[in-house]
Coordinates of C-alpha atoms and ligand atoms in Angstrom, one line a residue:
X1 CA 109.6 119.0 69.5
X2 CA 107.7 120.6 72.4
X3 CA 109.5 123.6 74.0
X4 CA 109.5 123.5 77.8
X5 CA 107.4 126.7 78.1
X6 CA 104.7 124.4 75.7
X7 CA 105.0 121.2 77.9
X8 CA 104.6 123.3 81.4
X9 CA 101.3 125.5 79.8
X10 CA 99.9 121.9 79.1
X11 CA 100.6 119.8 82.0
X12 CA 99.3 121.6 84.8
X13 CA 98.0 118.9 87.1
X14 CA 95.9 119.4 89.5
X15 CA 97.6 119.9 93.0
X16 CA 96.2 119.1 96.8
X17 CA 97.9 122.1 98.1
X18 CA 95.1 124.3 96.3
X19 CA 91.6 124.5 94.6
X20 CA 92.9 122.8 91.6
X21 CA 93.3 119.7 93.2
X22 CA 90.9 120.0 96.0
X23 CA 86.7 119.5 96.0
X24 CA 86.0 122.4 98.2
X25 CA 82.9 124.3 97.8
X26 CA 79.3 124.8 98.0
X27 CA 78.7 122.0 100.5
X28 CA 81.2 123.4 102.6
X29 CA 80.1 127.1 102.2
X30 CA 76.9 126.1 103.3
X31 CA 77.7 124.4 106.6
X32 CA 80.9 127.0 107.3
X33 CA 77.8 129.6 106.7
X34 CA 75.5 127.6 109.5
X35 CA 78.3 127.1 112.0
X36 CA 79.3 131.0 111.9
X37 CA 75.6 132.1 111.9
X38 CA 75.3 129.6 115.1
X39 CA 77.6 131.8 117.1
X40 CA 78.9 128.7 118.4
X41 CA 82.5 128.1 117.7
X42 CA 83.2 125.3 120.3
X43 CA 82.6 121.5 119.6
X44 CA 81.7 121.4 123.3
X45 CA 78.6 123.3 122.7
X46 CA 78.3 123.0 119.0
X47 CA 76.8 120.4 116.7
X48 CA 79.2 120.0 113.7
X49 CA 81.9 118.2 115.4
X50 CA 79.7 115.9 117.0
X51 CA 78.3 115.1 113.7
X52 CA 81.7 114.6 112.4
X53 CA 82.5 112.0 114.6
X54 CA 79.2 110.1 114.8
X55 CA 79.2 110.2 111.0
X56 CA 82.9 109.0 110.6
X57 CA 82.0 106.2 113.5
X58 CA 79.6 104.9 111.0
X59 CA 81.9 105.2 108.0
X60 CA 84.3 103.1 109.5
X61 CA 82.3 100.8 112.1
X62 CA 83.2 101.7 114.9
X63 CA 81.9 102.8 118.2
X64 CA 83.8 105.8 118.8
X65 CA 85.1 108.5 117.2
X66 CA 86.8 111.7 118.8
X67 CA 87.8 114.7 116.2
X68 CA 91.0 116.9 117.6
X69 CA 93.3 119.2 116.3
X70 CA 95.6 117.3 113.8
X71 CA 97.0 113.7 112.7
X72 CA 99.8 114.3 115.2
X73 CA 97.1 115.1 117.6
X74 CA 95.5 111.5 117.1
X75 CA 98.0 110.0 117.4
X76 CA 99.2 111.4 120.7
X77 CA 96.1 110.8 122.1
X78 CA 96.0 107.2 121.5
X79 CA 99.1 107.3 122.8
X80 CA 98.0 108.6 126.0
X81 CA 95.0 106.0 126.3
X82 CA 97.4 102.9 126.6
X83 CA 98.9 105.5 129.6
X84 CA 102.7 104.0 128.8
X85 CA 105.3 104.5 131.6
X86 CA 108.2 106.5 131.2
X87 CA 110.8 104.1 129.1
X88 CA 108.2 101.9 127.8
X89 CA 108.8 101.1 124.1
X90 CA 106.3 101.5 121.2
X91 CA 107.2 99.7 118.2
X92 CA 106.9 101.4 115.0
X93 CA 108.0 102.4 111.3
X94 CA 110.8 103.3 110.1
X95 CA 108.9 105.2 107.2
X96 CA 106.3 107.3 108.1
X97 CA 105.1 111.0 108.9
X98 CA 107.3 112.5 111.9
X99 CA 104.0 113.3 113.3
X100 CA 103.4 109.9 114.2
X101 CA 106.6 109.4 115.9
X102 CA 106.9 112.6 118.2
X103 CA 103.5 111.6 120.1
X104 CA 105.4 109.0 121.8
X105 CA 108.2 111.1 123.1
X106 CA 106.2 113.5 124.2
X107 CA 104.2 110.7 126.7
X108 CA 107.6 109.7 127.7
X109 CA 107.7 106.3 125.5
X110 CA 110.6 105.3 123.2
X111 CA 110.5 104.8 119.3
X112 CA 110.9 101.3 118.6
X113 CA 111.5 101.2 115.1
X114 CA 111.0 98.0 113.3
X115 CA 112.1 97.5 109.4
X116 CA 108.9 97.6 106.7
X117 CA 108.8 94.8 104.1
X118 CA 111.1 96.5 100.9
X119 CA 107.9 96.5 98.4
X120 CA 104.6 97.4 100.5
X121 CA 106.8 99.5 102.8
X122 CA 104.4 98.4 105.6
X123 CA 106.0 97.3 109.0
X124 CA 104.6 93.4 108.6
X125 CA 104.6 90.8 111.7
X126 CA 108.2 89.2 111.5
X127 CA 109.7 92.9 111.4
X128 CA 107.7 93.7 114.7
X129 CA 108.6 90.2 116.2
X130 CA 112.2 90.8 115.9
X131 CA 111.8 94.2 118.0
X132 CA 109.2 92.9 120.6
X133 CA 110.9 93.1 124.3
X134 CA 109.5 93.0 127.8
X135 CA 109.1 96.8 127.7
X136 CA 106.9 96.8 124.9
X137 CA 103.7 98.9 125.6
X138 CA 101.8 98.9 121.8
X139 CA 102.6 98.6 118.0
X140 CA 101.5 101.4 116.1
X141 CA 101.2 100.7 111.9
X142 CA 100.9 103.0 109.5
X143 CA 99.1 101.5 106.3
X144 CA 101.6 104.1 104.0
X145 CA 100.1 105.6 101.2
X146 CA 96.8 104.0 101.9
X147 CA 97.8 100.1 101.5
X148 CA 96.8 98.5 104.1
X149 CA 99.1 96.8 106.3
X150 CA 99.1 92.3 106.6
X151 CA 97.1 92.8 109.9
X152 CA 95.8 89.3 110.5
X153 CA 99.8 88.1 111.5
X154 CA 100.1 91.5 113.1
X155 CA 96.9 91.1 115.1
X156 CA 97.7 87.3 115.8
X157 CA 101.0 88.2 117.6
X158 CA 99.5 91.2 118.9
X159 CA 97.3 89.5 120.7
X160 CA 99.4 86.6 122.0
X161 CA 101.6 89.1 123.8
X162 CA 98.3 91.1 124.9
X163 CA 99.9 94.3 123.2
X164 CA 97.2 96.7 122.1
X165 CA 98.0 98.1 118.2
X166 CA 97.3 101.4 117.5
X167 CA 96.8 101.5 113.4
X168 CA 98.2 104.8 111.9
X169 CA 95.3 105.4 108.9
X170 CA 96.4 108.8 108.2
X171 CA 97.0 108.2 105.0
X172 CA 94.6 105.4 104.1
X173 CA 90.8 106.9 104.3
X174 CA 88.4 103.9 102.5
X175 CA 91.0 101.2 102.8
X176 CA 89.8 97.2 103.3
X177 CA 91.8 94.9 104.4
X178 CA 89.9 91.6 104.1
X179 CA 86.7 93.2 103.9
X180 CA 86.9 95.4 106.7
X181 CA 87.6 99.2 107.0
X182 CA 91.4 100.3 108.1
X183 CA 90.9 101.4 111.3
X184 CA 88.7 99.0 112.4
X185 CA 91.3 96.4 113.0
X186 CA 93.2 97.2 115.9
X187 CA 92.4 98.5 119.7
X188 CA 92.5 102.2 118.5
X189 CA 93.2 104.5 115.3
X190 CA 94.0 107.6 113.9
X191 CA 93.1 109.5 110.8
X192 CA 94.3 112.9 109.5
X193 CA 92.5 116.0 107.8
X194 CA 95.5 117.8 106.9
X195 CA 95.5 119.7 103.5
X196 CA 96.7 116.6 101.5
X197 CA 95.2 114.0 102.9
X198 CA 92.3 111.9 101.2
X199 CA 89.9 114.2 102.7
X200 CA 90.8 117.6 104.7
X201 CA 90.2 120.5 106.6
X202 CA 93.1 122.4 106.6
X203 CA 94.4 120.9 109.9
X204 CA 92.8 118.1 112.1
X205 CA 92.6 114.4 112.9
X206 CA 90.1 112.0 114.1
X207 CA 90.5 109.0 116.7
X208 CA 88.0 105.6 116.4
X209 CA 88.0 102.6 119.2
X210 CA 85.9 100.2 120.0
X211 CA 87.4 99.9 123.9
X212 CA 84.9 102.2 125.8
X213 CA 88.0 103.1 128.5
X214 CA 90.5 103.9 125.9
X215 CA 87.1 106.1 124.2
X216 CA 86.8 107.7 127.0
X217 CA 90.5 108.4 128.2
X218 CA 91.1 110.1 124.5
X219 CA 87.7 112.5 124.6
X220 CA 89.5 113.6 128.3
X221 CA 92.7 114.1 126.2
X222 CA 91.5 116.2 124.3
X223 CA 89.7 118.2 126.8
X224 CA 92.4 119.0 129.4
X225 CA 91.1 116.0 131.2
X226 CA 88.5 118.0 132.3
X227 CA 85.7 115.6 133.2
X228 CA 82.4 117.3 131.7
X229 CA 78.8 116.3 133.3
X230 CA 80.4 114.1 135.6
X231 CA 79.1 114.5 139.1
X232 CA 82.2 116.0 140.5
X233 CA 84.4 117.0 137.7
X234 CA 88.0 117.4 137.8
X235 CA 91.4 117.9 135.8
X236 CA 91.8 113.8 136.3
X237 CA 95.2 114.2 134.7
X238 CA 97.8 115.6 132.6
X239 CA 96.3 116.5 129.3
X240 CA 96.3 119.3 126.7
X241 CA 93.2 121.2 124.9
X242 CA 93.3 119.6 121.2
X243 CA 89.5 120.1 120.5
X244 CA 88.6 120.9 116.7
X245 CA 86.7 123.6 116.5
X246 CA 82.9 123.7 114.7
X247 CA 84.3 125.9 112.1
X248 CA 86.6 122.8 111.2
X249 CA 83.8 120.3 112.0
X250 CA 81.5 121.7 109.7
X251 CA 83.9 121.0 106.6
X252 CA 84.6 118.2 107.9
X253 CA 81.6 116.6 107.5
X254 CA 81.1 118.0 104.0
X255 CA 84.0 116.7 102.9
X256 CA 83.1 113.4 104.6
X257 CA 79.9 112.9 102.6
X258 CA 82.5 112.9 99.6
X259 CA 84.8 110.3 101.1
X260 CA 83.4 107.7 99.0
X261 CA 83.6 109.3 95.9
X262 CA 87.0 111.0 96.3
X263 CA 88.4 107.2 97.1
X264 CA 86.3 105.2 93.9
X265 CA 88.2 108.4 92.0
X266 CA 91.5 107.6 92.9
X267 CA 91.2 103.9 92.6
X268 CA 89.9 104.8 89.3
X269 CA 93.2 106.9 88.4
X270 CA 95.6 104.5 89.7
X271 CA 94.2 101.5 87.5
X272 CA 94.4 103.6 84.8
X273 CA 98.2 104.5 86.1
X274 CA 99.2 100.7 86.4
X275 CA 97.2 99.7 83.0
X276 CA 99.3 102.7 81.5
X277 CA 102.5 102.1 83.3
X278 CA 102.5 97.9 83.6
X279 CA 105.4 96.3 81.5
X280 CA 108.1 99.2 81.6
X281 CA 111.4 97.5 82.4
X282 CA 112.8 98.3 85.5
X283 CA 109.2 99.6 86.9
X284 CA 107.0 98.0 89.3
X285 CA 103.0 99.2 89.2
X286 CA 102.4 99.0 93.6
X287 CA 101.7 96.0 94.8
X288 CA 98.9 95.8 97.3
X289 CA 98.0 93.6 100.5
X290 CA 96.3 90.4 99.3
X291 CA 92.6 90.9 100.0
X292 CA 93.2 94.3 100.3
X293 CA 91.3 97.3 98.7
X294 CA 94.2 100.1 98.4
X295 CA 93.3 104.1 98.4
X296 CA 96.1 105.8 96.8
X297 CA 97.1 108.5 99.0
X298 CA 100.1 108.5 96.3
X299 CA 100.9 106.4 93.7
X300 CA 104.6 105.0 94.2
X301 CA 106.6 103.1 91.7
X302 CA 109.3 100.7 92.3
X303 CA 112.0 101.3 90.5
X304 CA 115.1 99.3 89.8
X305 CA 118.0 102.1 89.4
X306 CA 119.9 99.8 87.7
X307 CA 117.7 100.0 84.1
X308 CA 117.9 103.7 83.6
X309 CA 121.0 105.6 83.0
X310 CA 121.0 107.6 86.2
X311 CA 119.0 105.4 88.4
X312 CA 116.3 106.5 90.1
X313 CA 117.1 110.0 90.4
X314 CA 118.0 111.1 87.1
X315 CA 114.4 109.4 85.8
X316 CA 113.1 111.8 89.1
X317 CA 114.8 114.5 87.3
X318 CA 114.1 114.1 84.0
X319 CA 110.1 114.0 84.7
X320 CA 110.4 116.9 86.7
X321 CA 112.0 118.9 84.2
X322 CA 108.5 117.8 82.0
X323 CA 106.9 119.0 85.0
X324 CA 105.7 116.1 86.7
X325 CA 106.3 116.2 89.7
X326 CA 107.2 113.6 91.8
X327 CA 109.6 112.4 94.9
X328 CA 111.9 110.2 94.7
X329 CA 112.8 108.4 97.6
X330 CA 109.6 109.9 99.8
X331 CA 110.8 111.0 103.2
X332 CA 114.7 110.4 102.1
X333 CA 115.9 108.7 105.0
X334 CA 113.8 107.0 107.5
X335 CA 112.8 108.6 110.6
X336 CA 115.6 107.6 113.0
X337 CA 118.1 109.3 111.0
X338 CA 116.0 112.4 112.0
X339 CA 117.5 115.2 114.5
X340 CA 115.0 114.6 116.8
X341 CA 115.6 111.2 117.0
X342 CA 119.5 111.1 116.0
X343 CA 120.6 113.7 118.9
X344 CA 118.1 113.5 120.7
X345 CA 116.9 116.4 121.1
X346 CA 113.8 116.5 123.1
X347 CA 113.1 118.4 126.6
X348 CA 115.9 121.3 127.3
X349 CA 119.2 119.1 127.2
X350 CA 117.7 116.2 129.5
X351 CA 117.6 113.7 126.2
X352 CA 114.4 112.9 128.2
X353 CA 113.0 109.9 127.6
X354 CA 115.6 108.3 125.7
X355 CA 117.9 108.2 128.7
X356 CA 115.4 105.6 129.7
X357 CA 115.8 103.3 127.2
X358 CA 117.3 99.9 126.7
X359 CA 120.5 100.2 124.2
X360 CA 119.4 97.4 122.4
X361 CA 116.0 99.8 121.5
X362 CA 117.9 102.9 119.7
X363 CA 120.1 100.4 117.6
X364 CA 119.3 102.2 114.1
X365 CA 122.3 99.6 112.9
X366 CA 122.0 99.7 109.4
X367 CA 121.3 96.0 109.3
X368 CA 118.9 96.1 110.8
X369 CA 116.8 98.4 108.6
X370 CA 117.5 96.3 104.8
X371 CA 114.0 96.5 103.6
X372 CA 113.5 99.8 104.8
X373 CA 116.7 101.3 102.5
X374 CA 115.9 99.3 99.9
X375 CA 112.5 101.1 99.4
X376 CA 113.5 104.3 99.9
X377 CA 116.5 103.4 97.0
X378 CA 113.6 102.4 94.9
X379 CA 110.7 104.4 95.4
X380 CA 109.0 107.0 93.4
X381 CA 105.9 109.0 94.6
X382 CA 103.8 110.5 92.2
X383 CA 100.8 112.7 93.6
X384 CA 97.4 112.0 92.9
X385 CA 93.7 113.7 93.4
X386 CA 90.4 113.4 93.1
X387 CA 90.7 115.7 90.3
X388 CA 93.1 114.0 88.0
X389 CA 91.1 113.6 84.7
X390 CA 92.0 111.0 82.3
X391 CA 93.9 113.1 80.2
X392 CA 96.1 114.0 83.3
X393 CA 97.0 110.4 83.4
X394 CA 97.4 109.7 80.4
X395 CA 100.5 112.6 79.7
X396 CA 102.0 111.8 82.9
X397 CA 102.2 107.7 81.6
X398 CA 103.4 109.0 78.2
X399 CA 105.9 111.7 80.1
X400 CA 107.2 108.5 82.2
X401 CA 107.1 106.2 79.2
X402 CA 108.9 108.7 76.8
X403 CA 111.7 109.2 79.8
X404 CA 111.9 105.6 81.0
X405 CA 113.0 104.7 77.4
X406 CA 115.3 107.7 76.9
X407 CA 117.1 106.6 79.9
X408 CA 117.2 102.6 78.5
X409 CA 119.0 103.8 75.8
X410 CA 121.2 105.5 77.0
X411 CA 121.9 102.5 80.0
X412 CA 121.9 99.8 77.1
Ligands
PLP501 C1 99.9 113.2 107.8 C2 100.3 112.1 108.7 C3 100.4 112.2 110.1 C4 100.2 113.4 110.9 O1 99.1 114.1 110.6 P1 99.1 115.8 110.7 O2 97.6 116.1 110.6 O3 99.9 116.3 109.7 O4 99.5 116.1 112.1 C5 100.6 111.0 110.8 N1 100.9 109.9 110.2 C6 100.9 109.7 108.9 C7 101.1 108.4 108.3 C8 100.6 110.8 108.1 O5 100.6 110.7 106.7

């Protein structure tokens, strides 16, 4: 028998949240060192950030990249290059990052929320369908946890109704999806650097397009619409200052050069995960897009509560007390159920902009949303890093092993 105090001094995995579970170091050092000895702090004078994105714009093939302050940041500036009307509607996810979600209130567009398919948790082209509606300005999909979403269906429809899709890649650095890079797909994307993302900085975000007036609306975005080197510039319209900075551009592209070999790591740990893991009753390995190439932000289990004594949160409990840690049901409920969303608290007590909106487009009706709480019932989110050895994974298969058939007993 191991004593608790013997199981927590051996598993110590490797966390995102510090150096343990981060690859920070010389490369960095180097060009932090260069950016500082530059005297240049300011992407629109320095080089760093401009590498970024021309680097990142080759990563992914595409034409344009922008770097700014955060994910959220990204995603509000895409938000602002399709220029929605007050009231307009933007169809999302029920499960995703609140910073995807805010961006559109704060342009003055409503939340759409559209269920997500129970076992990739991706919003797929039949849940969008059955939310589409005159108003209907983009779709923005998130490929969660780095699966990529079905996009041919959602492009198809996309395009039919000539509704731009913004693809939410915050979590899915390195993903294919039929042979070509997340991010790629749609009319504009967004990418995240924040501390536990496949690749970070601390805080930022990126923005790729391929539409050279979308391109150019999001680099005035981020630049207080200020037109630089134009003939006559001006502040062409309302727009906030979310520039990087070049001391964040020039880990950025350190940390870039590794993006390849931080994703081949955790694809690497996650096979080893599902060879270790495939064939427990009651637990499904993740199943990913068909012609797909998944990235492992996490790796999620399904899990059917109804084999374990407990359920889903008493096997969440039990590995946690062997000091794996892990999250049951990820965000807990999905995003409408959410103050922000649920009062409605936005702009002083104005309920600005969802006094705008069609009834019919803040119907959180429960079934509306079956997939949706059915994977957040069955979900199980383990962390992974590009610094989980073998041995990591192999005593948090035999911790989930040892408790999965703990729990059958007692169930049986
Ligand atoms: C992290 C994340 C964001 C927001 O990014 P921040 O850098 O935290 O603002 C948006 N969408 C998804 C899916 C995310 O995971």
């Amino acid at each position: 028998m191991n004593t608790a105090a013997e199981i927590l001094k051996r598993l110590q995995l490797p966390s995102d949240q510090d150096a343990t579970g981060r690859d920070l170091g010389d490369d960095e050092m180097v060009k932090l060192g260069l950016a500082i000895e530059s005297g240049t702090l300011t992407s629109t004078k320095g080089n760093f950030v401009k590498e970024l994105e021309t680097n990142f714009a080759a990563t992914i093939g595409v034409d344009q990249v922008h770097a700014c302050a955060s994910g959220s940041a990204a995603v509000h500036c895409a938000v602002a290059a399709i220029d929605p009307e007050p009231g307009d509607e933007i169809i999302t996810t029920s499960i995703t990052d609140m910073g995807a979600i805010t961006p559109i209130l704060y342009q003055g567009a409503i939340p759409v929320f559209a269920d997500v398919d129970p076992h990739t948790y991706n919003l797929t082209a039949a849940t969008i369908e059955a939310r589409l509606s005159p108003r209907t300005k983009a779709i923005l999909v998130t490929h969660l946890f780095g699966n990529p979403a079905d996009m041919a269906d959602i492009m198809d429809l996309a395009r039919s109704r000539d509704i731009p899709v913004i693809e939410d890649c915050a979590q899915a650095f390195g993903a294919k999806y039929r042979g070509q890079a997340v991010g790629s797909i749609g009319d504009i994307s967004c990418f995240s650097l924040q501390q536990g993302k496949h690749i970070t900085t601390g805080e930022g975000g990126l923005v790729a397009t391929n539409n050279a007036d979308y391109g150019r609306r999001m680099y005035l975005f981020i630049n207080k619409a200020w037109g630089y080197g134009d003939p006559n510039p001006d502040h062409y319209f309302l727009a906030l200052n979310y520039r990087m900075n070049e001391l964040t551009g020039a880990v950025g592209v350190a940390q870039l050069e590794k993006l390849d070999q931080f994703v081949n790591r955790r694809i690497a740990v996650a096979e080893q995960f599902n060879s270790g893991l495939r064939g427990i009753r009651g637990i499904t390995t993740p199943r990913v897009t068909a012609d797909s190439i998944h990235t492992y932000w996490k790796y999620c289990l399904e899990v059917d509560s109804s084999a374990f004594a407990g359920g889903l949160d008493e096997l969440a409990k039990q590995l946690k007390a062997r000091n794996i840690f892990c999250a049951p049901r990820y965000i807990q409920k999905p995003a409408f159920e959410c103050a922000v969303i649920k009062e409605q608290r936005t702009f002083g007590s104005s309920r600005f902009p969802f006094t705008l909106a069609r009834p019919e487009a803040l119907d959180y009706s429960r079934e509306l949303f079956s997939g949706t709480y059915a994977a957040l019932a069955s979900v199980l989110v383990l962390p992974l890093n590009e610094k989980y050895t073998s041995s990591h994974v192999r005593e948090v298969v035999e911790a989930i092993q040892a408790t999965a058939a703990d729990l059958q007993e007692e169930s049986a």
